Tab-separated table of C-alpha atoms in Angstrom:
chain	number	residue	atom	x	y	z
A	1	MET	CA	3.244	2.621	27.533
A	2	LEU	CA	1.322	1.947	24.280
A	3	THR	CA	0.159	-1.158	23.098
A	4	ILE	CA	0.478	-1.291	19.049
A	5	ASN	CA	-1.501	-3.458	16.876
A	6	ARG	CA	0.410	-4.454	13.525
A	7	LEU	CA	0.313	-6.758	10.734
A	8	ASP	CA	2.413	-10.032	10.988
A	9	GLN	CA	3.811	-12.174	8.363
A	10	ALA	CA	0.993	-14.342	7.764
A	11	ASP	CA	-1.287	-11.133	7.309
A	12	ALA	CA	1.261	-9.898	4.783
A	13	ARG	CA	0.941	-13.102	2.771
A	14	LEU	CA	-2.611	-12.747	2.886
A	15	LEU	CA	-2.718	-9.212	1.589
A	16	ILE	CA	-0.270	-10.198	-1.154
A	17	GLU	CA	-2.290	-13.311	-2.030
A	18	GLY	CA	-5.342	-11.266	-2.783
A	19	ALA	CA	-3.551	-8.449	-4.577
A	20	ALA	CA	-1.736	-10.834	-6.824
A	21	ALA	CA	-4.753	-12.842	-7.702
A	22	ARG	CA	-6.447	-9.781	-8.734
A	23	ALA	CA	-3.296	-8.657	-10.900
A	24	THR	CA	-3.275	-12.012	-12.520
A	25	GLU	CA	-7.084	-11.642	-13.333
A	26	ILE	CA	-6.266	-8.240	-15.063
A	27	GLY	CA	-3.344	-9.452	-16.642
A	28	VAL	CA	-1.008	-6.934	-14.957
A	29	PRO	CA	2.053	-8.302	-13.366
A	30	MET	CA	2.501	-6.162	-10.105
A	31	CYS	CA	5.042	-5.303	-7.556
A	32	ILE	CA	3.641	-5.605	-4.204
A	33	ALA	CA	4.639	-4.179	-0.939
A	34	ILE	CA	3.281	-4.486	2.770
A	35	THR	CA	4.518	-2.327	5.541
A	36	ASP	CA	3.779	-2.247	9.201
A	37	GLU	CA	1.871	0.747	10.923
A	38	SER	CA	5.015	2.604	11.009
A	39	GLY	CA	5.821	2.298	7.196
A	40	ASN	CA	8.636	-0.227	7.675
A	41	LEU	CA	8.664	-3.047	5.032
A	42	LEU	CA	7.089	-6.423	6.296
A	43	ALA	CA	6.815	-8.230	2.899
A	44	PHE	CA	7.325	-7.481	-0.824
A	45	GLU	CA	6.772	-9.549	-3.856
A	46	ARG	CA	7.744	-8.714	-7.581
A	47	MET	CA	5.451	-10.952	-9.804
A	48	ASP	CA	7.026	-12.289	-12.835
A	49	GLY	CA	6.925	-9.205	-15.270
A	50	GLY	CA	6.505	-6.803	-12.581
A	51	LYS	CA	8.633	-3.289	-13.675
A	52	VAL	CA	11.876	-2.926	-12.074
A	53	THR	CA	10.990	0.723	-11.594
A	54	SER	CA	7.827	-0.313	-9.695
A	55	ILE	CA	9.808	-2.004	-6.793
A	56	THR	CA	10.736	1.269	-5.120
A	57	VAL	CA	7.463	2.812	-6.089
A	58	ALA	CA	5.278	0.061	-4.564
A	59	GLN	CA	7.231	0.281	-1.390
A	60	ASP	CA	6.914	4.063	-1.159
A	61	LYS	CA	3.057	3.833	-1.745
A	62	SER	CA	2.826	1.471	1.279
A	63	PHE	CA	4.999	3.552	3.383
A	64	THR	CA	3.085	6.454	2.747
A	65	ALA	CA	-0.331	4.774	3.252
A	66	SER	CA	0.561	3.145	6.702
A	67	ALA	CA	2.996	5.970	8.113
A	68	ALA	CA	1.049	8.939	7.079
A	69	ARG	CA	-2.567	6.871	7.497
A	70	LYS	CA	-3.972	8.184	4.118
A	71	ALA	CA	-4.320	6.626	0.783
A	72	THR	CA	-1.937	7.845	-1.701
A	73	HIS	CA	-4.666	8.906	-4.149
A	74	GLU	CA	-6.006	11.390	-1.456
A	75	TYR	CA	-2.623	13.006	-1.465
A	76	ASN	CA	-2.647	13.284	-5.098
A	77	ALA	CA	-6.032	14.887	-4.972
A	78	ALA	CA	-4.939	17.566	-2.435
A	79	CYS	CA	-1.307	18.041	-3.704
A	80	VAL	CA	-2.059	20.664	-6.415
A	81	PRO	CA	-0.353	24.158	-6.919
A	82	GLY	CA	-2.241	26.447	-4.759
A	83	ASN	CA	-3.292	24.181	-1.918
A	84	LEU	CA	-1.344	24.107	1.146
A	85	VAL	CA	-0.353	20.630	1.048
A	86	PHE	CA	1.405	21.179	-2.336
A	87	GLY	CA	4.905	20.061	-2.239
A	88	ILE	CA	4.426	17.179	0.547
A	89	HIS	CA	5.339	14.703	-2.150
A	90	THR	CA	9.062	16.264	-1.746
A	91	ALA	CA	8.936	15.541	2.111
A	92	LEU	CA	10.958	12.544	3.633
A	93	GLY	CA	13.563	12.476	0.797
A	94	GLY	CA	10.512	11.974	-1.706
A	95	ARG	CA	9.185	8.798	-0.094
A	96	LEU	CA	5.911	10.395	0.390
A	97	CYS	CA	3.971	9.222	-2.792
A	98	VAL	CA	1.074	10.832	-4.264
A	99	VAL	CA	0.220	8.383	-7.114
A	100	GLY	CA	-2.668	6.055	-6.482
A	101	GLY	CA	-2.154	2.555	-5.538
A	102	GLY	CA	-1.125	2.788	-1.782
A	103	LEU	CA	-3.885	1.989	0.815
A	104	PRO	CA	-3.744	1.928	4.610
A	105	VAL	CA	-4.838	-1.520	6.114
A	106	MET	CA	-7.264	-0.824	8.818
A	107	VAL	CA	-8.518	-3.300	11.770
A	108	ASP	CA	-11.370	-1.926	14.199
A	109	GLY	CA	-10.860	1.698	12.807
A	110	GLU	CA	-6.796	1.413	13.703
A	111	VAL	CA	-4.275	1.565	10.958
A	112	VAL	CA	-2.229	-1.517	11.357
A	113	GLY	CA	-0.146	-1.507	8.223
A	114	GLY	CA	-0.170	-0.429	4.420
A	115	ILE	CA	-0.115	-1.976	0.994
A	116	GLY	CA	1.338	-0.456	-1.848
A	117	LEU	CA	1.153	-1.925	-5.740
A	118	SER	CA	2.805	-0.487	-8.754
A	119	SER	CA	3.168	-1.455	-12.542
A	120	GLY	CA	-0.323	-0.815	-13.743
A	121	THR	CA	-2.156	2.482	-14.099
A	122	PRO	CA	-3.075	4.261	-10.661
A	123	ALA	CA	-6.288	2.851	-11.252
A	124	GLN	CA	-5.256	-0.708	-11.645
A	125	ASP	CA	-2.662	-0.411	-8.853
A	126	MET	CA	-5.402	0.880	-6.569
A	127	ASP	CA	-8.038	-1.862	-7.789
A	128	CYS	CA	-5.440	-4.654	-6.831
A	129	ALA	CA	-4.488	-3.187	-3.486
A	130	GLN	CA	-8.067	-3.050	-2.497
A	131	ALA	CA	-8.468	-6.681	-3.600
A	132	GLY	CA	-5.548	-7.415	-1.171
A	133	ILE	CA	-7.309	-5.741	1.578
A	134	ASP	CA	-10.658	-7.276	0.861
A	135	HIS	CA	-8.931	-10.998	0.720
A	136	PHE	CA	-7.178	-10.235	4.064
A	137	MET	CA	-10.641	-9.006	5.719
A	138	ARG	CA	-12.443	-11.777	4.378
A	139	SER	CA	-9.832	-14.281	5.996
A	140	ARG	CA	-10.161	-12.556	9.207
A	141	ALA	CA	-14.050	-13.370	9.392
C-alpha cells in the first residue's frame, strides 16, 4: 500500500495567491491552474483579463508538470526534430505541454502537485509559476 503526499486546497490557494501577486506586479493577467501529484485539477483561477485560450493551456501545463514530474520548458528543450523524445507533445491526446509555464511542486524531494500559468510569454508564465511556488514554500516555513 502506498502513502501519497499531495497538495490540499489551502496549498492550492497559496500557490495561486503567489502567482497572481506576481502577475499583477508585471501587469499580465493570468490563468492559473493547480493539479495534484497525478495531474488532476485541484484549483483554477482566471484573473480578470486572462486569455480565454489560456484556460486549457494553463491546465495542460500543470497536468504535464505534475503527472510527468518535469517542467514544461524542459520538454520544450528536448522536443526537437531528431531527438528521441520529439513528438511527445502529441501524447495523451495532446495534453502533454511543451510550452514554458508549468512547474512541478516539490516538497522534501517529492512531487506533490503542479502549477501551470498561461496568458503571458513563456518566460512570464514561468516567472509567475515560480513566484507561486516561492510563496507556497515561504508559507510552509
